[in-house]
Amino acid sequence: DSNLLVIILDTNPFVWAESAKAPHTPLSLDDALRQVLIFINAHLALKYNNKVVVIASHVGHSKFLYPISDDEITKHRISGERNANMYPNFQFVMDQIVASLQELLSNTDVSFLEKDSGTSSMITGAFSMALCYIHRITKNDDLGHIKPRIMILSLSPDSAAHYIPLMNCIFSAQKAAIPVDVCKVYGEETAFLQQAANITGGIYVQVENPQSLLQYLMFAFLPERYARKFLNLPNQDQVDFRAACFCHKKIVDIGYVCSVCLSIFCSWSPVCTTCKTKFAFRPMVPPSPMRGKPSPISK
Amino acid sequence: MWEPNEQLLLRASTRYRKNEGTLFVTPRRVAWQQHGNPHLNPSLLYGDMGTLSQTPDTSPKVLLKISVTSPKPKDYTFHFISPKALTEREAVKSQIAELLGRLRGSSASRGSTPITTPKAAPTPTSNLNTPGTATAASSPGVSTPSSSVNSPAPTAATSSGTPGSPHSWRQEEFKARRHLLSTSSELFTLHKELVMQDKNVAEEEFWASPYVKRIRQKLNKEYVSKEGRQKGKSSKMVELMPGQQDGSDVKYTLTSQIIHNIFTEFPSVKRAYDTNVPDRVSEQHFWKRFLASEFFHRSRTGARSQMAPYDDIFDRCLQEEDEENSKAPSLSRMDKIKRAIDLTATEEDHIEGGNAPDFTMKPGGSAQVLPLIRRFNRHAMRVLETPPTKRKDPNATENDDMEREIIISDLQNEKPPEKIVLDIEDSRRYFESQSRENQDISVSVEDATHLLNDFKEDFQGWRPDLTKSVMEPKAANKACLTLTDFIKRKVQHDQKIAAADTKLPLTVQQKIQSYHSATNEILRHFWSSFEPYKPDKNLRMVESLRKQQEKLHGLIKTIEDMNGDIERTKKMLQPVMQAVDKALETAKKRGKKRK
């Protein structure tokens, strides 16, 4: 059985700049990249037919770092120098990844700032690309021995504008039984990715000391799908599914729900702010054990 | 005025609205005729009548009041003025009651029409043969009306089991209930707890609750109560086979259903019955003569057998029947045929083949069989005849009727559903609730370019040196330890949960379950009688709720004996007990408010 590992690398320069300046445990992109490369080599070393794919999720767009098509290889003049001390397969992968990343970073201009997404990372785009690639490989694979999984190395926070597409990707991954692992290197917890890991049966780990990133990667993310059945891996089980109210973004347990658009509010208001439905009656005084759900008069 | 063959049963001189006149009672109606006035006004049909009431025997005025329910509720009071007023009134009253009873398909002995007097209050007796059911519920069965019986069927002979009548409906209902109780243990335990043991809920209330009805539907569709569904008339022709034969004595049993069938089949017999019974010939005698007559025993050929005695009543019947059979049936009017079945309308499409009537079908070919065929045809007509349907919409034209027949709703286009489009203005904000505060890094253009250029430079000639050591061993160890800690905690947590999930023993579970469902049912009855308020039912429910609370202690004790986990039981039953407490509180508050 060959295991296909698809790594989605968050290469948002702004976030990495911040991470490099972090007070206690700074981690710059080149350090992180070195550790990730070692991890990739370890994965490839586990089995002769293990495969890897690396996708960079950059600001505004995402791009395949490995494997890339032949024209690109010649275009970027990736040197085929042979290092006698390194296993050629490892060398090959490493060269390509580094070259593509250099290409990516040198081609970035500031045009993305004018777009809607601003400075947020295109994780959703990378995710969809990963899913499409996996689908193509699985279709071409007649023996049925490819076992794919996705790993996301995430630094940037969730972007609300991508909620729907991201959820769609997560559900497709769930449907296709592809586990999505998430390694949060820097930044706060992201509810979306937590849910992704939870639904698809993957692992979510928040790295406390980013400088020992490799240790985390080797410990939690190296075992293949089959081995996971027999191992207890560190997973954050408690996913925060609680709802937050729309007006203040604070977590509510009991609240008011608009029956037209289902948006949640912590206190009663005569007009729903999302769908502009009017509630033209007096609210019930909410008795403590009961939930107050006023229903609107339809327009 | 009088209908043909309307037979006068009773007459009495009475006053109506201060006018003198005569009150007539016939099998068809009760009519009053004013002296000197040829009209019969008022004329009350039995179908319209509601109740009878009268003044007590000791009062000076002898009054009889008939209340009519349709077309408008109205009361008619008749004052009996003859010297024998009381006896007359009694006779009239009992005759009306009997005829009303016959009309409603129940035997006179039942006395189901309530006749109220200020002194006496006879209650309707019910001879239902099932365990402990509320008799008040039998009245909906009785009042399902006269539509089941078209003409007054004399309950001469045996039982009153006319199919389709309310009585047999109740029998079926009880059979269905018994079957349900025997098959479904859930229903059985609920029934036992609520109705049998504590007498909390009356039987009828139990079966009327929507929860029970839903269970019924789920269990077996055919046993859903057949209220209101009646069978139609059977299409068999009248067969009257001799019951037993002891030598020369032949025994026939005539149930009221058979008599009814005979009347529909042979209207001449009905006419003879109406005219002769009970004035000239008693009912028994009438039927004896009927069974002995030539009319009954005639053979197909129509020739008279020598043995038959001459019987004036039934000879007339025979004559009438023969006359009818010899005449061809009157052809219905051919000019008003329904367009949907009118073949001549499409004549132009069939010019080649032709739409001519089939010349091989000529009625009346063989003269011998003709009367028999006619008799069968007449029987079939009678079975199939339906009363003409009322036009629901008086303005509906013939075209509308045609459309209704032709157009099939399934084949028509569906209307697009009328939806109100959800108008979310700022859909981004809708999803922002999931993520935390606005976390976009705001960067000016210059900073951005500066940063990016930095990155570009850094990576320009970068070659990763994988041989260099990546991190300190201490950091690595720490990371390892944190992760292992994580795992340990998780595994312990999982194990704890698994251990706590052991189930209670089965008997304990069942007990708790039955207690829970019984209490829920009682609560439901309580709240349904709380608003709108039904005082006695509500008070009964309060009592039963208190009893349930006491029962809880007993339940806990039994569970203790069975070595069950009391804490878990208490936790499981906690919501129900809370609901019970709340219900009792509201009941108390209501009691206080009223005071």
PDB file of C-alpha atoms in Angstrom, chain B residues 240-481:
ATOM      1  CA  LEU B 240     -84.716 -17.192   1.888  1.00  0.00           C
ATOM      2  CA  MET B 241     -83.791 -20.779   2.485  1.00  0.00           C
ATOM      3  CA  PRO B 242     -85.749 -22.844   4.906  1.00  0.00           C
ATOM      4  CA  GLY B 243     -83.912 -23.106   8.188  1.00  0.00           C
ATOM      5  CA  GLN B 244     -84.952 -26.464   9.421  1.00  0.00           C
ATOM      6  CA  GLN B 245     -87.238 -29.139   8.259  1.00  0.00           C
ATOM      7  CA  ASP B 246     -89.016 -31.397  10.738  1.00  0.00           C
ATOM      8  CA  GLY B 247     -91.397 -33.320   8.612  1.00  0.00           C
ATOM      9  CA  SER B 248     -94.107 -31.024   7.392  1.00  0.00           C
ATOM     10  CA  ASP B 249     -93.091 -28.102   9.548  1.00  0.00           C
ATOM     11  CA  VAL B 250     -90.710 -25.793   7.830  1.00  0.00           C
ATOM     12  CA  LYS B 251     -88.986 -23.100   9.845  1.00  0.00           C
ATOM     13  CA  TYR B 252     -87.845 -19.824   8.437  1.00  0.00           C
ATOM     14  CA  THR B 253     -85.892 -17.173  10.341  1.00  0.00           C
ATOM     15  CA  LEU B 254     -86.593 -13.632   9.379  1.00  0.00           C
ATOM     16  CA  THR B 255     -84.147 -11.127  10.758  1.00  0.00           C
ATOM     17  CA  SER B 256     -84.813  -7.472  10.373  1.00  0.00           C
ATOM     18  CA  GLN B 257     -82.029  -7.256   7.819  1.00  0.00           C
ATOM     19  CA  ILE B 258     -83.725  -9.900   5.686  1.00  0.00           C
ATOM     20  CA  ILE B 259     -87.016  -8.143   6.008  1.00  0.00           C
ATOM     21  CA  HIS B 260     -85.385  -4.942   4.979  1.00  0.00           C
ATOM     22  CA  ASN B 261     -83.915  -6.666   1.947  1.00  0.00           C
ATOM     23  CA  ILE B 262     -87.264  -8.104   0.987  1.00  0.00           C
ATOM     24  CA  PHE B 263     -88.792  -4.681   1.104  1.00  0.00           C
ATOM     25  CA  THR B 264     -86.164  -3.189  -1.150  1.00  0.00           C
ATOM     26  CA  GLU B 265     -86.344  -6.057  -3.545  1.00  0.00           C
ATOM     27  CA  PHE B 266     -90.094  -6.257  -3.799  1.00  0.00           C
ATOM     28  CA  PRO B 267     -91.734  -2.909  -3.383  1.00  0.00           C
ATOM     29  CA  SER B 268     -95.137  -4.502  -3.821  1.00  0.00           C
ATOM     30  CA  VAL B 269     -94.620  -6.448  -0.609  1.00  0.00           C
ATOM     31  CA  LYS B 270     -93.702  -3.250   1.103  1.00  0.00           C
ATOM     32  CA  ARG B 271     -96.808  -1.578  -0.092  1.00  0.00           C
ATOM     33  CA  ALA B 272     -98.886  -4.516   1.071  1.00  0.00           C
ATOM     34  CA  TYR B 273     -97.169  -4.399   4.436  1.00  0.00           C
ATOM     35  CA  ASP B 274     -97.795  -0.728   4.876  1.00  0.00           C
ATOM     36  CA  THR B 275    -101.429  -0.983   4.096  1.00  0.00           C
ATOM     37  CA  ASN B 276    -102.221  -4.087   6.048  1.00  0.00           C
ATOM     38  CA  VAL B 277    -100.091  -4.151   9.110  1.00  0.00           C
ATOM     39  CA  PRO B 278    -101.016  -3.587  11.917  1.00  0.00           C
ATOM     40  CA  ASP B 279    -104.580  -2.684  11.180  1.00  0.00           C
ATOM     41  CA  ARG B 280    -105.978  -5.639   9.388  1.00  0.00           C
ATOM     42  CA  VAL B 281    -103.397  -8.310   9.828  1.00  0.00           C
ATOM     43  CA  SER B 282    -100.876  -8.769  12.611  1.00  0.00           C
ATOM     44  CA  GLU B 283     -97.251  -8.855  11.700  1.00  0.00           C
ATOM     45  CA  GLN B 284     -96.735 -12.511  12.481  1.00  0.00           C
ATOM     46  CA  HIS B 285     -99.725 -13.406  10.472  1.00  0.00           C
ATOM     47  CA  PHE B 286     -98.567 -11.306   7.578  1.00  0.00           C
ATOM     48  CA  TRP B 287     -95.261 -13.066   7.379  1.00  0.00           C
ATOM     49  CA  LYS B 288     -96.864 -16.464   7.712  1.00  0.00           C
ATOM     50  CA  ARG B 289     -99.089 -15.768   4.791  1.00  0.00           C
ATOM     51  CA  PHE B 290     -96.167 -14.390   2.861  1.00  0.00           C
ATOM     52  CA  LEU B 291     -94.152 -17.519   3.315  1.00  0.00           C
ATOM     53  CA  ALA B 292     -97.060 -19.705   2.425  1.00  0.00           C
ATOM     54  CA  SER B 293     -98.091 -17.734  -0.580  1.00  0.00           C
ATOM     55  CA  GLU B 294     -97.720 -18.456  -4.228  1.00  0.00           C
ATOM     56  CA  PHE B 295     -95.802 -15.226  -4.554  1.00  0.00           C
ATOM     57  CA  PHE B 296     -92.966 -16.619  -2.595  1.00  0.00           C
ATOM     58  CA  HIS B 297     -92.954 -20.068  -4.094  1.00  0.00           C
ATOM     59  CA  ARG B 298     -93.631 -19.316  -7.669  1.00  0.00           C
ATOM     60  CA  SER B 299     -91.491 -21.037 -10.188  1.00  0.00           C
ATOM     61  CA  ARG B 300     -89.673 -19.418 -12.988  1.00  0.00           C
ATOM     62  CA  THR B 301     -92.103 -20.334 -15.629  1.00  0.00           C
ATOM     63  CA  GLY B 302     -94.801 -18.376 -14.014  1.00  0.00           C
ATOM     64  CA  ALA B 303     -97.365 -21.126 -14.128  1.00  0.00           C
ATOM     65  CA  ARG B 304     -99.401 -21.559 -11.066  1.00  0.00           C
ATOM     66  CA  SER B 305     -98.912 -24.696  -9.061  1.00  0.00           C
ATOM     67  CA  GLN B 306    -102.075 -26.481  -8.085  1.00  0.00           C
ATOM     68  CA  MET B 307    -101.441 -26.540  -4.384  1.00  0.00           C
ATOM     69  CA  ALA B 308    -101.317 -22.856  -3.814  1.00  0.00           C
ATOM     70  CA  PRO B 309    -104.177 -21.374  -1.850  1.00  0.00           C
ATOM     71  CA  TYR B 310    -105.636 -18.122  -2.837  1.00  0.00           C
ATOM     72  CA  ASP B 311    -104.347 -15.286  -0.798  1.00  0.00           C
ATOM     73  CA  ASP B 312    -105.781 -11.916  -1.556  1.00  0.00           C
ATOM     74  CA  ILE B 313    -102.884  -9.806  -0.378  1.00  0.00           C
ATOM     75  CA  PHE B 314    -100.198 -11.676  -2.108  1.00  0.00           C
ATOM     76  CA  ASP B 315    -102.184 -12.350  -5.199  1.00  0.00           C
ATOM     77  CA  ARG B 316    -102.259  -8.690  -5.670  1.00  0.00           C
ATOM     78  CA  CYS B 317     -98.498  -8.606  -5.196  1.00  0.00           C
ATOM     79  CA  LEU B 318     -98.130 -11.305  -7.756  1.00  0.00           C
ATOM     80  CA  GLN B 319    -100.249  -9.453 -10.227  1.00  0.00           C
ATOM     81  CA  GLU B 320     -98.340  -6.267  -9.741  1.00  0.00           C
ATOM     82  CA  GLU B 321     -95.053  -8.057 -10.171  1.00  0.00           C
ATOM     83  CA  ASP B 322     -96.167  -9.764 -13.347  1.00  0.00           C
ATOM     84  CA  GLU B 323     -97.369  -6.528 -14.768  1.00  0.00           C
ATOM     85  CA  GLU B 324     -94.073  -4.910 -14.037  1.00  0.00           C
ATOM     86  CA  ASN B 325     -92.131  -7.682 -15.609  1.00  0.00           C
ATOM     87  CA  SER B 326     -94.145  -7.694 -18.745  1.00  0.00           C
ATOM     88  CA  LYS B 327     -93.583  -4.050 -19.368  1.00  0.00           C
ATOM     89  CA  ALA B 328     -90.286  -3.107 -20.829  1.00  0.00           C
ATOM     90  CA  PRO B 329     -88.415  -0.712 -18.602  1.00  0.00           C
ATOM     91  CA  SER B 330     -89.025   2.871 -19.483  1.00  0.00           C
ATOM     92  CA  LEU B 331     -86.228   4.265 -21.483  1.00  0.00           C
ATOM     93  CA  SER B 332     -84.626   7.238 -19.896  1.00  0.00           C
ATOM     94  CA  ARG B 333     -84.719  10.474 -21.678  1.00  0.00           C
ATOM     95  CA  MET B 334     -82.269  10.322 -24.512  1.00  0.00           C
ATOM     96  CA  ASP B 335     -81.812  13.972 -25.034  1.00  0.00           C
ATOM     97  CA  LYS B 336     -79.855  14.776 -21.911  1.00  0.00           C
ATOM     98  CA  ILE B 337     -76.916  12.405 -22.076  1.00  0.00           C
ATOM     99  CA  LYS B 338     -73.706  13.284 -20.259  1.00  0.00           C
ATOM    100  CA  ARG B 339     -71.212  14.570 -22.731  1.00  0.00           C
ATOM    101  CA  ALA B 340     -68.403  12.423 -21.434  1.00  0.00           C
ATOM    102  CA  ILE B 341     -70.157   9.221 -22.428  1.00  0.00           C
ATOM    103  CA  ASP B 342     -72.014  10.454 -25.471  1.00  0.00           C
ATOM    104  CA  LEU B 343     -70.748   8.428 -28.386  1.00  0.00           C
ATOM    105  CA  THR B 344     -72.590  10.397 -31.018  1.00  0.00           C
ATOM    106  CA  ALA B 345     -70.430  13.389 -30.214  1.00  0.00           C
ATOM    107  CA  THR B 346     -67.443  11.764 -31.902  1.00  0.00           C
ATOM    108  CA  GLU B 347     -69.374  10.392 -34.822  1.00  0.00           C
ATOM    109  CA  GLU B 348     -67.388  12.317 -37.358  1.00  0.00           C
ATOM    110  CA  ASP B 349     -64.206  10.565 -36.282  1.00  0.00           C
ATOM    111  CA  HIS B 350     -65.650   7.153 -36.929  1.00  0.00           C
ATOM    112  CA  ILE B 351     -67.297   7.546 -40.289  1.00  0.00           C
ATOM    113  CA  GLU B 352     -65.554   4.582 -41.758  1.00  0.00           C
ATOM    114  CA  GLY B 353     -66.016   2.190 -38.931  1.00  0.00           C
ATOM    115  CA  GLY B 354     -69.309   3.652 -37.994  1.00  0.00           C
ATOM    116  CA  ASN B 355     -70.803   4.275 -34.634  1.00  0.00           C
ATOM    117  CA  ALA B 356     -74.039   2.548 -35.355  1.00  0.00           C
ATOM    118  CA  PRO B 357     -75.663   0.685 -32.537  1.00  0.00           C
ATOM    119  CA  ASP B 358     -74.943  -2.993 -32.440  1.00  0.00           C
ATOM    120  CA  PHE B 359     -77.672  -4.820 -34.336  1.00  0.00           C
ATOM    121  CA  THR B 360     -76.961  -8.118 -32.634  1.00  0.00           C
ATOM    122  CA  MET B 361     -78.055  -6.758 -29.311  1.00  0.00           C
ATOM    123  CA  LYS B 362     -81.841  -6.858 -29.410  1.00  0.00           C
ATOM    124  CA  PRO B 363     -83.584  -7.112 -26.164  1.00  0.00           C
ATOM    125  CA  GLY B 364     -86.445  -9.438 -25.680  1.00  0.00           C
ATOM    126  CA  GLY B 365     -85.311 -12.232 -27.935  1.00  0.00           C
ATOM    127  CA  SER B 366     -86.537 -15.177 -25.942  1.00  0.00           C
ATOM    128  CA  ALA B 367     -89.906 -14.455 -24.437  1.00  0.00           C
ATOM    129  CA  GLN B 368     -89.676 -17.054 -21.763  1.00  0.00           C
ATOM    130  CA  VAL B 369     -86.608 -15.746 -20.067  1.00  0.00           C
ATOM    131  CA  LEU B 370     -87.654 -12.150 -20.435  1.00  0.00           C
ATOM    132  CA  PRO B 371     -89.394 -11.679 -17.096  1.00  0.00           C
ATOM    133  CA  LEU B 372     -86.451 -13.206 -15.280  1.00  0.00           C
ATOM    134  CA  ILE B 373     -83.969 -11.005 -17.061  1.00  0.00           C
ATOM    135  CA  ARG B 374     -86.084  -7.997 -16.320  1.00  0.00           C
ATOM    136  CA  ARG B 375     -86.188  -8.971 -12.688  1.00  0.00           C
ATOM    137  CA  PHE B 376     -82.391  -9.199 -12.544  1.00  0.00           C
ATOM    138  CA  ASN B 377     -82.039  -5.899 -14.270  1.00  0.00           C
ATOM    139  CA  ARG B 378     -84.347  -4.284 -11.824  1.00  0.00           C
ATOM    140  CA  HIS B 379     -82.413  -5.761  -8.925  1.00  0.00           C
ATOM    141  CA  ALA B 380     -79.147  -4.448 -10.334  1.00  0.00           C
ATOM    142  CA  MET B 381     -80.658  -1.006 -10.770  1.00  0.00           C
ATOM    143  CA  ARG B 382     -81.743  -0.997  -7.198  1.00  0.00           C
ATOM    144  CA  VAL B 383     -78.324  -2.010  -5.926  1.00  0.00           C
ATOM    145  CA  LEU B 384     -76.536   0.602  -7.942  1.00  0.00           C
ATOM    146  CA  GLU B 385     -78.870   3.464  -7.421  1.00  0.00           C
ATOM    147  CA  THR B 386     -77.326   6.399  -5.672  1.00  0.00           C
ATOM    148  CA  PRO B 387     -79.093   9.482  -4.528  1.00  0.00           C
ATOM    149  CA  PRO B 388     -78.448  12.388  -6.839  1.00  0.00           C
ATOM    150  CA  THR B 389     -75.495  14.373  -5.587  1.00  0.00           C
ATOM    151  CA  LYS B 390     -76.075  17.900  -4.570  1.00  0.00           C
ATOM    152  CA  ARG B 391     -74.284  20.463  -6.548  1.00  0.00           C
ATOM    153  CA  LYS B 392     -71.735  21.919  -4.222  1.00  0.00           C
ATOM    154  CA  ASP B 393     -71.349  25.076  -6.157  1.00  0.00           C
ATOM    155  CA  PRO B 394     -74.621  26.290  -7.623  1.00  0.00           C
ATOM    156  CA  ASN B 395     -72.804  28.484 -10.079  1.00  0.00           C
ATOM    157  CA  ALA B 396     -70.741  25.677 -11.557  1.00  0.00           C
ATOM    158  CA  THR B 397     -71.650  25.230 -15.153  1.00  0.00           C
ATOM    159  CA  GLU B 398     -71.727  22.109 -17.189  1.00  0.00           C
ATOM    160  CA  ASN B 399     -68.330  22.929 -18.582  1.00  0.00           C
ATOM    161  CA  ASP B 400     -66.887  22.954 -15.124  1.00  0.00           C
ATOM    162  CA  ASP B 401     -68.296  19.514 -14.526  1.00  0.00           C
ATOM    163  CA  MET B 402     -66.744  18.295 -17.735  1.00  0.00           C
ATOM    164  CA  GLU B 403     -63.417  19.748 -16.780  1.00  0.00           C
ATOM    165  CA  ARG B 404     -63.512  18.086 -13.453  1.00  0.00           C
ATOM    166  CA  GLU B 405     -64.014  14.744 -15.147  1.00  0.00           C
ATOM    167  CA  ILE B 406     -61.373  15.114 -17.788  1.00  0.00           C
ATOM    168  CA  ILE B 407     -58.516  16.953 -16.195  1.00  0.00           C
ATOM    169  CA  ILE B 408     -56.125  14.770 -14.213  1.00  0.00           C
ATOM    170  CA  SER B 409     -54.295  16.785 -11.617  1.00  0.00           C
ATOM    171  CA  ASP B 410     -51.159  14.651 -11.779  1.00  0.00           C
ATOM    172  CA  LEU B 411     -50.578  15.524 -15.401  1.00  0.00           C
ATOM    173  CA  GLN B 412     -50.704  19.228 -14.947  1.00  0.00           C
ATOM    174  CA  ASN B 413     -47.773  21.479 -14.428  1.00  0.00           C
ATOM    175  CA  GLU B 414     -46.978  22.197 -10.851  1.00  0.00           C
ATOM    176  CA  LYS B 415     -47.118  25.770  -9.802  1.00  0.00           C
ATOM    177  CA  PRO B 416     -43.716  26.990  -8.771  1.00  0.00           C
ATOM    178  CA  PRO B 417     -43.674  27.257  -5.006  1.00  0.00           C
ATOM    179  CA  GLU B 418     -44.230  30.697  -3.666  1.00  0.00           C
ATOM    180  CA  LYS B 419     -41.159  31.517  -1.739  1.00  0.00           C
ATOM    181  CA  ILE B 420     -40.009  34.577   0.027  1.00  0.00           C
ATOM    182  CA  VAL B 421     -36.380  35.023  -0.841  1.00  0.00           C
ATOM    183  CA  LEU B 422     -34.057  35.250   2.113  1.00  0.00           C
ATOM    184  CA  ASP B 423     -32.370  38.559   1.942  1.00  0.00           C
ATOM    185  CA  ILE B 424     -29.065  38.525   3.737  1.00  0.00           C
ATOM    186  CA  GLU B 425     -27.335  41.771   3.209  1.00  0.00           C
ATOM    187  CA  ASP B 426     -23.948  41.221   4.556  1.00  0.00           C
ATOM    188  CA  SER B 427     -23.321  37.535   4.222  1.00  0.00           C
ATOM    189  CA  ARG B 428     -19.791  37.819   5.371  1.00  0.00           C
ATOM    190  CA  ARG B 429     -20.849  38.959   8.741  1.00  0.00           C
ATOM    191  CA  TYR B 430     -23.008  35.891   8.973  1.00  0.00           C
ATOM    192  CA  PHE B 431     -19.976  33.693   9.103  1.00  0.00           C
ATOM    193  CA  GLU B 432     -17.798  35.896  11.112  1.00  0.00           C
ATOM    194  CA  SER B 433     -19.437  34.679  14.227  1.00  0.00           C
ATOM    195  CA  GLN B 434     -17.507  31.486  13.898  1.00  0.00           C
ATOM    196  CA  SER B 435     -14.110  33.060  13.757  1.00  0.00           C
ATOM    197  CA  ARG B 436     -12.897  35.365  16.460  1.00  0.00           C
ATOM    198  CA  GLU B 437     -12.312  39.056  16.207  1.00  0.00           C
ATOM    199  CA  ASN B 438     -11.250  40.628  13.007  1.00  0.00           C
ATOM    200  CA  GLN B 439      -7.847  39.253  12.614  1.00  0.00           C
ATOM    201  CA  ASP B 440      -6.745  40.438   9.273  1.00  0.00           C
ATOM    202  CA  ILE B 441      -3.371  41.923   9.408  1.00  0.00           C
ATOM    203  CA  SER B 442      -3.658  45.396   8.117  1.00  0.00           C
ATOM    204  CA  VAL B 443      -0.633  46.328   6.173  1.00  0.00           C
ATOM    205  CA  SER B 444       0.121  49.351   4.137  1.00  0.00           C
ATOM    206  CA  VAL B 445       1.351  48.982   0.612  1.00  0.00           C
ATOM    207  CA  GLU B 446       4.845  50.130   1.309  1.00  0.00           C
ATOM    208  CA  ASP B 447       5.305  47.813   4.226  1.00  0.00           C
ATOM    209  CA  ALA B 448       4.046  44.988   2.155  1.00  0.00           C
ATOM    210  CA  THR B 449       6.458  45.587  -0.684  1.00  0.00           C
ATOM    211  CA  HIS B 450       9.282  46.017   1.724  1.00  0.00           C
ATOM    212  CA  LEU B 451       8.495  42.770   3.444  1.00  0.00           C
ATOM    213  CA  LEU B 452       8.127  40.846   0.274  1.00  0.00           C
ATOM    214  CA  ASN B 453      11.385  42.083  -1.060  1.00  0.00           C
ATOM    215  CA  ASP B 454      13.031  40.959   2.132  1.00  0.00           C
ATOM    216  CA  PHE B 455      11.670  37.536   1.720  1.00  0.00           C
ATOM    217  CA  LYS B 456      12.752  37.362  -1.861  1.00  0.00           C
ATOM    218  CA  GLU B 457      16.276  38.241  -0.994  1.00  0.00           C
ATOM    219  CA  ASP B 458      16.420  35.806   1.862  1.00  0.00           C
ATOM    220  CA  PHE B 459      15.407  32.972  -0.271  1.00  0.00           C
ATOM    221  CA  GLN B 460      17.306  33.808  -3.369  1.00  0.00           C
ATOM    222  CA  GLY B 461      20.267  31.597  -2.964  1.00  0.00           C
ATOM    223  CA  TRP B 462      19.109  29.599  -0.070  1.00  0.00           C
ATOM    224  CA  ARG B 463      20.081  26.014   0.127  1.00  0.00           C
ATOM    225  CA  PRO B 464      18.813  24.041   3.069  1.00  0.00           C
ATOM    226  CA  ASP B 465      21.530  22.379   5.002  1.00  0.00           C
ATOM    227  CA  LEU B 466      19.882  19.339   6.406  1.00  0.00           C
ATOM    228  CA  THR B 467      22.892  18.037   8.140  1.00  0.00           C
ATOM    229  CA  LYS B 468      23.010  20.809  10.667  1.00  0.00           C
ATOM    230  CA  SER B 469      21.326  19.988  13.926  1.00  0.00           C
ATOM    231  CA  VAL B 470      17.822  21.246  14.028  1.00  0.00           C
ATOM    232  CA  MET B 471      17.066  21.777  17.678  1.00  0.00           C
ATOM    233  CA  GLU B 472      18.391  21.239  21.122  1.00  0.00           C
ATOM    234  CA  PRO B 473      17.772  17.839  22.613  1.00  0.00           C
ATOM    235  CA  LYS B 474      16.205  19.376  25.686  1.00  0.00           C
ATOM    236  CA  ALA B 475      13.557  21.114  23.658  1.00  0.00           C
ATOM    237  CA  ALA B 476      12.878  17.944  21.786  1.00  0.00           C
ATOM    238  CA  ASN B 477      12.476  15.993  24.982  1.00  0.00           C
ATOM    239  CA  LYS B 478      10.121  18.542  26.386  1.00  0.00           C
ATOM    240  CA  ALA B 479       7.995  18.387  23.272  1.00  0.00           C
ATOM    241  CA  CYS B 480       7.902  14.634  23.513  1.00  0.00           C
ATOM    242  CA  LEU B 481       6.853  14.734  27.098  1.00  0.00           C
TER     243      LEU B 481
END
